[in-house]
PDB file of C-alpha atoms in Angstrom:
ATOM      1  CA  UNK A   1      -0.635 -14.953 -13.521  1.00  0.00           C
ATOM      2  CA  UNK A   2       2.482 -14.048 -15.467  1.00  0.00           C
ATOM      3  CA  UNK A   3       5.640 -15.234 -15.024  1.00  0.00           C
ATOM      4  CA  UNK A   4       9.266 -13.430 -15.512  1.00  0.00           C
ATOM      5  CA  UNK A   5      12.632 -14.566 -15.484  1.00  0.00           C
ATOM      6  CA  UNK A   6      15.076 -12.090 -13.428  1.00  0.00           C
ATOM      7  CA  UNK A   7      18.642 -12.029 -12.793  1.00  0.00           C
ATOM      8  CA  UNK A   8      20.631 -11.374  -9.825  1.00  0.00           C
ATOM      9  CA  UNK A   9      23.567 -11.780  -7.937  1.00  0.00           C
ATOM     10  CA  UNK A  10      24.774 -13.036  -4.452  1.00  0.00           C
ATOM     11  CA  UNK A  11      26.336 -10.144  -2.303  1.00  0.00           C
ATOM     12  CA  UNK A  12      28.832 -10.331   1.086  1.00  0.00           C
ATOM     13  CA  UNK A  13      26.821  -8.951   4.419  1.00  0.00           C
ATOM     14  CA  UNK A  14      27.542  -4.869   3.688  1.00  0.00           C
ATOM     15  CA  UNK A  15      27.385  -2.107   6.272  1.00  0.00           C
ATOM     16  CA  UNK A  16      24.775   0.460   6.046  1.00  0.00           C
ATOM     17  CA  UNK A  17      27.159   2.727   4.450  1.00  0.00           C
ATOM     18  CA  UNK A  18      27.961   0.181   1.702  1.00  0.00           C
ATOM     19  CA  UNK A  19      24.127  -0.308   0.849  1.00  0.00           C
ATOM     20  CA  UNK A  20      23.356   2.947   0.719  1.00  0.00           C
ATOM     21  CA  UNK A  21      26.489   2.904  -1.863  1.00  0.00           C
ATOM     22  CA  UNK A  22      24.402  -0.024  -3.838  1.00  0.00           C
ATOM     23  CA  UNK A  23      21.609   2.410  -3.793  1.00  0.00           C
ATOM     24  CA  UNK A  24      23.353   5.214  -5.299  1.00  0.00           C
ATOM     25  CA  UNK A  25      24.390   2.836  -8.043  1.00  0.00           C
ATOM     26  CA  UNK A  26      20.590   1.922  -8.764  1.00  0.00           C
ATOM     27  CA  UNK A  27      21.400  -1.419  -7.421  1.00  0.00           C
ATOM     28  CA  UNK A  28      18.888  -2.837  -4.557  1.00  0.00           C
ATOM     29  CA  UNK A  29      19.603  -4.898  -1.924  1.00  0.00           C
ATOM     30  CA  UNK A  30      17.952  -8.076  -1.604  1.00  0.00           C
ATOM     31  CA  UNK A  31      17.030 -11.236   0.662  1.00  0.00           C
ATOM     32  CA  UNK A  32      16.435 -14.614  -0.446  1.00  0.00           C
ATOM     33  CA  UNK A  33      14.769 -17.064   1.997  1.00  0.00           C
ATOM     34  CA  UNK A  34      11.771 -19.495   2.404  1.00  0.00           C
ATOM     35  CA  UNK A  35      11.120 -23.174   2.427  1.00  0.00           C
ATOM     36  CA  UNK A  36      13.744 -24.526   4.800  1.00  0.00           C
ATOM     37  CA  UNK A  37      16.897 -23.533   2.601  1.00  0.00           C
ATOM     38  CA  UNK A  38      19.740 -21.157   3.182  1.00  0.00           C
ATOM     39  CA  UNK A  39      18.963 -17.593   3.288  1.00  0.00           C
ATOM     40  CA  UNK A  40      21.179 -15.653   0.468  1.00  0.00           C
ATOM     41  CA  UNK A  41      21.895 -11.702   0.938  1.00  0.00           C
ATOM     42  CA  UNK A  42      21.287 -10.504  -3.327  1.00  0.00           C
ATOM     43  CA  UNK A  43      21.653  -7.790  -5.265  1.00  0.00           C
ATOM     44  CA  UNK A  44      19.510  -6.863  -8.113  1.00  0.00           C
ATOM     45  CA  UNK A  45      19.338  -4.315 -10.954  1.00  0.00           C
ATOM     46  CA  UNK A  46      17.457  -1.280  -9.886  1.00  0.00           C
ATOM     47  CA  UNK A  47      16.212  -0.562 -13.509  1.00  0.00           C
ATOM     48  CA  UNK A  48      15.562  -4.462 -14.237  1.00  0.00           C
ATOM     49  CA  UNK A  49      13.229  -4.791 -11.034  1.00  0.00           C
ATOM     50  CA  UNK A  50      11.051  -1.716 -11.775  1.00  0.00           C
ATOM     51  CA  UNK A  51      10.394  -2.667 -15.497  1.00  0.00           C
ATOM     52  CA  UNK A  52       9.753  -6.457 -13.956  1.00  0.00           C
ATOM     53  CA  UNK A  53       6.935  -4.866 -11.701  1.00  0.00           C
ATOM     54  CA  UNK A  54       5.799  -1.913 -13.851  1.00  0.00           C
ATOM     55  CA  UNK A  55       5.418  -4.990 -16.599  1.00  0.00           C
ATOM     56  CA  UNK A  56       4.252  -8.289 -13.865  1.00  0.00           C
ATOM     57  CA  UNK A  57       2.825  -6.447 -10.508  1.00  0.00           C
ATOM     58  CA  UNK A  58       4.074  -7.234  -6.658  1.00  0.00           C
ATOM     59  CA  UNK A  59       2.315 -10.511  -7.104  1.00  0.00           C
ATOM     60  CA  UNK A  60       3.974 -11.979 -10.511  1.00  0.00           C
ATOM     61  CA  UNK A  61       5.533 -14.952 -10.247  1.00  0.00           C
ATOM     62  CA  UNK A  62       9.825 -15.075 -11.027  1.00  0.00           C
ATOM     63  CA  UNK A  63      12.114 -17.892 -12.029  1.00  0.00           C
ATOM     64  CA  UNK A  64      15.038 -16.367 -10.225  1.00  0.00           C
ATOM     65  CA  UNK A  65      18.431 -16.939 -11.940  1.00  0.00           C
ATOM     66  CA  UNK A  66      21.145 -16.642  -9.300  1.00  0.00           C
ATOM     67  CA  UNK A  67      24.705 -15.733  -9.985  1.00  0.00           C
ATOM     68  CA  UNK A  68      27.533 -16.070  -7.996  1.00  0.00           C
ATOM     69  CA  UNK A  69      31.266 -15.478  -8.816  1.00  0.00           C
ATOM     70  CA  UNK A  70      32.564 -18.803  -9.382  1.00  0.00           C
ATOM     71  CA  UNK A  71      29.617 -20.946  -8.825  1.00  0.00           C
ATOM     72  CA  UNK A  72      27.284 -22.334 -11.377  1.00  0.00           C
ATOM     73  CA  UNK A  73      23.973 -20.150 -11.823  1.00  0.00           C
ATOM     74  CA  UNK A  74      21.188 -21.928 -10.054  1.00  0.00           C
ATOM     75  CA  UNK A  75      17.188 -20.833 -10.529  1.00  0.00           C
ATOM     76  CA  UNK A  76      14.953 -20.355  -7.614  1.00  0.00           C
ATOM     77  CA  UNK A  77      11.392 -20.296  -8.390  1.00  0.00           C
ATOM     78  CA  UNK A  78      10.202 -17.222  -5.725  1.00  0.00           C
ATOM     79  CA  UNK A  79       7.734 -14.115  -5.606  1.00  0.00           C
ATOM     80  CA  UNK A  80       8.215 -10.866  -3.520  1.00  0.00           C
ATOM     81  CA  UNK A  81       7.537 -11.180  -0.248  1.00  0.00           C
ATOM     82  CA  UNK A  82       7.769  -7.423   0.688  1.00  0.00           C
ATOM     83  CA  UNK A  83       9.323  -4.518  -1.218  1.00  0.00           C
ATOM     84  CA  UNK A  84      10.620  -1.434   1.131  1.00  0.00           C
ATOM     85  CA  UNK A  85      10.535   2.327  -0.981  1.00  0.00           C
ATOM     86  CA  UNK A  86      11.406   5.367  -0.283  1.00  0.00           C
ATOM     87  CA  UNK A  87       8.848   7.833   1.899  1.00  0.00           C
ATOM     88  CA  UNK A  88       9.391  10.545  -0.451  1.00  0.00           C
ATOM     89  CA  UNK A  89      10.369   8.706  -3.673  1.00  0.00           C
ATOM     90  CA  UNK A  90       7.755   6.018  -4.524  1.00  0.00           C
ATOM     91  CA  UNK A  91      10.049   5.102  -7.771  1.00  0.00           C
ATOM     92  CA  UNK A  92      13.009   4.422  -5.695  1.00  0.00           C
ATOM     93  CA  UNK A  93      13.458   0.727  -4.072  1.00  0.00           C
ATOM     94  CA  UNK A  94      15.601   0.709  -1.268  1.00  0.00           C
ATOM     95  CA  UNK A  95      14.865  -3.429  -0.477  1.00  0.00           C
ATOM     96  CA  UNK A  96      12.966  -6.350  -1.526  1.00  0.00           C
ATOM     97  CA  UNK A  97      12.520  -9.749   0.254  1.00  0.00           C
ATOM     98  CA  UNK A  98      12.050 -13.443  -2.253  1.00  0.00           C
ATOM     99  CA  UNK A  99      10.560 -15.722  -1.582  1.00  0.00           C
ATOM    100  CA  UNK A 100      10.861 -19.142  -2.349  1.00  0.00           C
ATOM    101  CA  UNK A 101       7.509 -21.081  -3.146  1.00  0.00           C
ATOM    102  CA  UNK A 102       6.228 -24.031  -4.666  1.00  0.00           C
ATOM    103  CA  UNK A 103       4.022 -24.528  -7.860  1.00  0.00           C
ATOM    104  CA  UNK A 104       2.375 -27.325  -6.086  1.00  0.00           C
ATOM    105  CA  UNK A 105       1.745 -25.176  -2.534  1.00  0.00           C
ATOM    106  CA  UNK A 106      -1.115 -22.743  -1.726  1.00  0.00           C
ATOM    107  CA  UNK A 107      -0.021 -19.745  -0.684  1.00  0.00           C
ATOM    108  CA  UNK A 108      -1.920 -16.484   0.394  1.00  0.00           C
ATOM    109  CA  UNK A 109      -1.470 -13.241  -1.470  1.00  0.00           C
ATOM    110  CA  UNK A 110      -3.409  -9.828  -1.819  1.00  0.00           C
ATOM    111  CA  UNK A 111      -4.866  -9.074  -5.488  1.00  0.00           C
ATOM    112  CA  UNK A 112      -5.968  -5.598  -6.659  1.00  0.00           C
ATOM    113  CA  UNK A 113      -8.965  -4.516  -6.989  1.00  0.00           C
ATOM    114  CA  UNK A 114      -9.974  -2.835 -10.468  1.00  0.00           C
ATOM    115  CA  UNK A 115     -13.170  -0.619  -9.786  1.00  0.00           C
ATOM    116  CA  UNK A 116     -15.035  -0.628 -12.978  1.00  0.00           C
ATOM    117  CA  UNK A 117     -18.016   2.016 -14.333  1.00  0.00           C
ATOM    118  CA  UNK A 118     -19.452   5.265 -12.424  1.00  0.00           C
ATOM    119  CA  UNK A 119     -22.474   4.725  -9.949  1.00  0.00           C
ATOM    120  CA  UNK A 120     -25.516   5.756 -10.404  1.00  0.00           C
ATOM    121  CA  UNK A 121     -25.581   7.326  -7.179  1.00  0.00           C
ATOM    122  CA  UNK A 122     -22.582   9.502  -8.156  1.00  0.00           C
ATOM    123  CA  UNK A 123     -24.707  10.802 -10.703  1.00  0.00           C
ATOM    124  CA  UNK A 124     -27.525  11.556  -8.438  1.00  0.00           C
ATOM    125  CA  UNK A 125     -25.112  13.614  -6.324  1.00  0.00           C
ATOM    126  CA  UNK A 126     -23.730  10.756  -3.498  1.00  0.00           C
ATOM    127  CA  UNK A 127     -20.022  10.450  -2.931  1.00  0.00           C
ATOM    128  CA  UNK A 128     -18.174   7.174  -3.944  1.00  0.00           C
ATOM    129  CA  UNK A 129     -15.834   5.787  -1.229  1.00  0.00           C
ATOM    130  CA  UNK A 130     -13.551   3.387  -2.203  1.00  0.00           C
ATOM    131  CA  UNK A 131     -13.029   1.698   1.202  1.00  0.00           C
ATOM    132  CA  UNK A 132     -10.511  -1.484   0.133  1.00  0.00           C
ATOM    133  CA  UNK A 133      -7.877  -1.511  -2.315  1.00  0.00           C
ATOM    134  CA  UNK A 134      -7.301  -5.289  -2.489  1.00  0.00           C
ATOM    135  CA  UNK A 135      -8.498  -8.449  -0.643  1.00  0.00           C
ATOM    136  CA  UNK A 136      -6.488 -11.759   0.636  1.00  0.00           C
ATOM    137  CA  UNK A 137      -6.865 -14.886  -1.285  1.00  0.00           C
ATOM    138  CA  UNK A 138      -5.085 -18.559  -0.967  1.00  0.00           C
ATOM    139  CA  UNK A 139      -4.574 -20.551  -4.164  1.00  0.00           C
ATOM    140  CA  UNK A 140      -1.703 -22.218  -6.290  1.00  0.00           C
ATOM    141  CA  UNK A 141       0.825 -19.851  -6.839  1.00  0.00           C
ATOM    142  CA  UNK A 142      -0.332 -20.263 -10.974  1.00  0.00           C
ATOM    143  CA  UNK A 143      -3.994 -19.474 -10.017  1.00  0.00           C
ATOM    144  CA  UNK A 144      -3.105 -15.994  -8.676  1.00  0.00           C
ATOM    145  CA  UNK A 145      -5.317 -13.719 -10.416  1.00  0.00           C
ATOM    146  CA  UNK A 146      -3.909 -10.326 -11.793  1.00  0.00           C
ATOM    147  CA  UNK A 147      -6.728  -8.152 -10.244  1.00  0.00           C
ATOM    148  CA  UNK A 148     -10.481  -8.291  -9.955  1.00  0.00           C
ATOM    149  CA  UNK A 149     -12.718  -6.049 -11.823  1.00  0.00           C
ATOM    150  CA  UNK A 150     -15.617  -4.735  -9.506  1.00  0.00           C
ATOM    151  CA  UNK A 151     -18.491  -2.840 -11.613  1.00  0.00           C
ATOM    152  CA  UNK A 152     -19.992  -0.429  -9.775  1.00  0.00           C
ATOM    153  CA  UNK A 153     -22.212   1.354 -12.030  1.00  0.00           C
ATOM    154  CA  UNK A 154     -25.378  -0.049 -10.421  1.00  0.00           C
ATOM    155  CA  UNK A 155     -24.478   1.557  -6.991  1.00  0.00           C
ATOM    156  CA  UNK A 156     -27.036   4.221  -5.563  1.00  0.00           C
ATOM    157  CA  UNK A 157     -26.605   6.260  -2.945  1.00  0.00           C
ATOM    158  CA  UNK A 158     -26.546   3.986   0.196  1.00  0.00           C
ATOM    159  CA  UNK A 159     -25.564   0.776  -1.286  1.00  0.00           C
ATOM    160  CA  UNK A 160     -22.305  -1.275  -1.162  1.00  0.00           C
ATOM    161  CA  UNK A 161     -20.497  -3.874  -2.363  1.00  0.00           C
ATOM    162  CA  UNK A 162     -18.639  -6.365  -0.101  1.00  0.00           C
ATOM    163  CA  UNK A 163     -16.235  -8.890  -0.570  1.00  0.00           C
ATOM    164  CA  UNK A 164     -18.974 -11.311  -0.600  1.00  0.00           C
ATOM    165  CA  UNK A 165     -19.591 -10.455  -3.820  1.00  0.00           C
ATOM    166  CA  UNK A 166     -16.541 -11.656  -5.608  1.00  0.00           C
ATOM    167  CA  UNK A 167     -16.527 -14.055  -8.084  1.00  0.00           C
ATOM    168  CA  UNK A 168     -13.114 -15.614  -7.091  1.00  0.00           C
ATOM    169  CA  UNK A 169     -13.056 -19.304  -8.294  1.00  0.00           C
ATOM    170  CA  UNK A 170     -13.107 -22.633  -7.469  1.00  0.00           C
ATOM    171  CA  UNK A 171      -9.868 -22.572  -7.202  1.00  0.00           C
ATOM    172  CA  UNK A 172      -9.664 -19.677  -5.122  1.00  0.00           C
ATOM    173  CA  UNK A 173     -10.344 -19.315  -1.280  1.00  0.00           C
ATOM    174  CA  UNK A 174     -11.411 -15.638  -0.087  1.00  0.00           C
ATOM    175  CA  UNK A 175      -9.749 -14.633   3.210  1.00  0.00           C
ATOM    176  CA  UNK A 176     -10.827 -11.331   3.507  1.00  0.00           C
ATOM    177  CA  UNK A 177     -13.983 -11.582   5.563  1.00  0.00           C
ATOM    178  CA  UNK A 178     -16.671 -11.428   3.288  1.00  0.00           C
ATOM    179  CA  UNK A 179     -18.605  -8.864   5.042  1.00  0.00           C
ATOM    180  CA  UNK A 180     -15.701  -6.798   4.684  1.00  0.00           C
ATOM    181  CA  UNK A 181     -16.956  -3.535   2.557  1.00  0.00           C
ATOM    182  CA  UNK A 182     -15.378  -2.436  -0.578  1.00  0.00           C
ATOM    183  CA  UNK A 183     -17.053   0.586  -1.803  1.00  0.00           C
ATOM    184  CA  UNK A 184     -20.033   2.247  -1.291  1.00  0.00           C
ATOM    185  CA  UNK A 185     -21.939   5.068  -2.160  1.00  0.00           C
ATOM    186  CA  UNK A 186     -22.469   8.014   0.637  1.00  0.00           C
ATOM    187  CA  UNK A 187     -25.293  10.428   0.945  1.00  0.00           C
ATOM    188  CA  UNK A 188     -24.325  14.191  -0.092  1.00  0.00           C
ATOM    189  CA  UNK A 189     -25.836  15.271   3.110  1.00  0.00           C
ATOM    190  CA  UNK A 190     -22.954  13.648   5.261  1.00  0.00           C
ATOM    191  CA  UNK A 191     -20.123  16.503   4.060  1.00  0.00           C
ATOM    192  CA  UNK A 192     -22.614  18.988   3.743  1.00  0.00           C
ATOM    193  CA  UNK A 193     -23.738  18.935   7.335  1.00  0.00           C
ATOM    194  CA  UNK A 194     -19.839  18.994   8.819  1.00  0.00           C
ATOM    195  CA  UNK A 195     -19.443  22.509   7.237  1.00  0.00           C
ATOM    196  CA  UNK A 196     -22.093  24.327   9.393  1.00  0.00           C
ATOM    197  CA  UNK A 197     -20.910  22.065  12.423  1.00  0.00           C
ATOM    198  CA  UNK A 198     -17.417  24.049  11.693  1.00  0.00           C
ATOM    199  CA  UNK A 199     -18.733  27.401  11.747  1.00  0.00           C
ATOM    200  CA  UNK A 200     -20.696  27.476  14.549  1.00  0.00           C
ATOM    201  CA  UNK A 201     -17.858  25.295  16.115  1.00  0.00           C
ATOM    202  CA  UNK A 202     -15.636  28.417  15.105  1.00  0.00           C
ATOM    203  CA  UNK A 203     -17.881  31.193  16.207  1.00  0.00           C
ATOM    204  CA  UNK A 204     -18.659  29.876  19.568  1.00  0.00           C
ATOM    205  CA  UNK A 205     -14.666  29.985  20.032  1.00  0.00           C
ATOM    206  CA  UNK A 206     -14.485  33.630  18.266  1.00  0.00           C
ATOM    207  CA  UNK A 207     -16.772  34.437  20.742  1.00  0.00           C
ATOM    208  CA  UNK A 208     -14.978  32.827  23.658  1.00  0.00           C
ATOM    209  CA  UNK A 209     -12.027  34.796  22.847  1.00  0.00           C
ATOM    210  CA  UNK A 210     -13.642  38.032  22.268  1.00  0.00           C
ATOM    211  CA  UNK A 211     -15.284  37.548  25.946  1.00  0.00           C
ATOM    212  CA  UNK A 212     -11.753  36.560  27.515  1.00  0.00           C
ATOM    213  CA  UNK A 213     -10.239  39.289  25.762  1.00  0.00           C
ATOM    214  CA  UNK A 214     -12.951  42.155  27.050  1.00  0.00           C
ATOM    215  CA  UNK A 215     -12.960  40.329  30.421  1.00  0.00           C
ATOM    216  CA  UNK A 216      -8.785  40.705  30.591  1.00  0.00           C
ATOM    217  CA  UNK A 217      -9.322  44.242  29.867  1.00  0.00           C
ATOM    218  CA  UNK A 218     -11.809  45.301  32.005  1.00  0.00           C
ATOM    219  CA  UNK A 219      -9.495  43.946  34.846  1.00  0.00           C
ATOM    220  CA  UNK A 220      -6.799  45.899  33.350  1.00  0.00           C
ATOM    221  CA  UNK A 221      -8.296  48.859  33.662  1.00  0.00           C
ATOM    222  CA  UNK A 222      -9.885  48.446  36.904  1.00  0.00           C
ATOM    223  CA  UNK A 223      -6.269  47.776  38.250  1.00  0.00           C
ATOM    224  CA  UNK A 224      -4.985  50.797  36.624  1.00  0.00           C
ATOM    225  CA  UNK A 225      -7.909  53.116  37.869  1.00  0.00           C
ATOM    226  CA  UNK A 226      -7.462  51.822  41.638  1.00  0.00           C
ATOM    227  CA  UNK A 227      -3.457  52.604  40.967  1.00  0.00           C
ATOM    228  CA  UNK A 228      -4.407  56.261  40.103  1.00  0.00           C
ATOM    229  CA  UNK A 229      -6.140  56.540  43.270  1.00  0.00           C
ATOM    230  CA  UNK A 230      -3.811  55.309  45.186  1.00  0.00           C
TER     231      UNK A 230
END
């Protein structure tokens, strides 16, 4: 797992209105906390902490080097513990959480999963589901793997892989139950039957409608005839 130096500084408690201020600056608000010490309101470069996960992932681990006006800088050895974007704006960081961890400490963490070579199945006309994206792990902090690589290229239609299937490690404890599916191959036949379900499904409600509709008039017009009568 790599590991990135980062620097950033200690901030006052802000309103919402001076955050949002930060924001507009490309500066990110920030928590430091873990391990029984102080927790420390931050502020970090917005441009410094995308190229730091662009270049190390959410799970890379950071030698913090913390700066605050008169004090001398002190380095906190942390990884993110959650990172808060916007809805709309995936590229914008509105908040990130450190934490503080130990070389020495397992912790647990979710790794990527890299899907790797095109199913034989595919070929044969199934559809490839991807059903997990990552899977939980608990190791030393310096044993975190960067993703694992899944092939998939022996998948026919019907077959799976699941997490039991990893190669993670002696080092490495699997979390994620291990019955716990991560991709499989479906049979064409399951979209093909939903679309006649949907037009039938359609015309029996056409056909409601036109029956309500003929129904609504016929009363109509019986109501008008026995008015003409009258």
């Amino acid at each position: 797992m790599e590991r990135m130096e980062m620097e950033v500084h200690t901030r006052p408690s802000q309103t919402k209105g001076e955050l949002n201020q930060l924001r507009r600056e490309d500066k990110v608000p920030a928590v430091l906390y873990g391990r029984g010490a102080d927790n420390f309101p931050l502020v970090v470069d917005g441009r410094t902490l995308r190229q730091v996960l662009t270049t190390g992932g959410s799970n890379v681990l950071l030698d913090l080097k913390v700066k605050s006006k008169g004090k001398k800088t002190r380095q906190e050895t942390v990884m993110f513990r959650d990172i808060q974007r916007d809805m709309l704006l995936q590229d914008r960081i509105l908040h990130v959480d450190f934490i503080r961890i130990s070389m020495t400490d397992k912790i647990e963490v979710a790794v990527h999963l890299n899907f790797v070579g095109e199913p034989v199945g595919v070929e044969e006309g199934g559809v490839l589901s991807l059903v997990a994206r990552e899977v939980d792990v608990e190791c030393l902090p310096g044993d975190i793997p960067e993703q694992f690589d899944i092939d998939i290229s022996g998948l026919n239609i019907g077959d799976s892989i699941t997490a039991e299937s990893l190669v993670v490690g002696d080092d490495i404890e699997l979390i994620t139950p291990p019955d716990t599916i991560l991709a499989q191959v479906l049979a064409p036949m399951a979209e093909e039957e939903l679309e006649p379900d949907l037009e039938e499904e359609e015309l029996e409600e056409g056909e409601e409608e036109a029956e309500a509709a003929e129904e609504g008039a016929e009363e109509e017009a019986s109501e008008e005839g026995s008015e003409e009568e009258s």
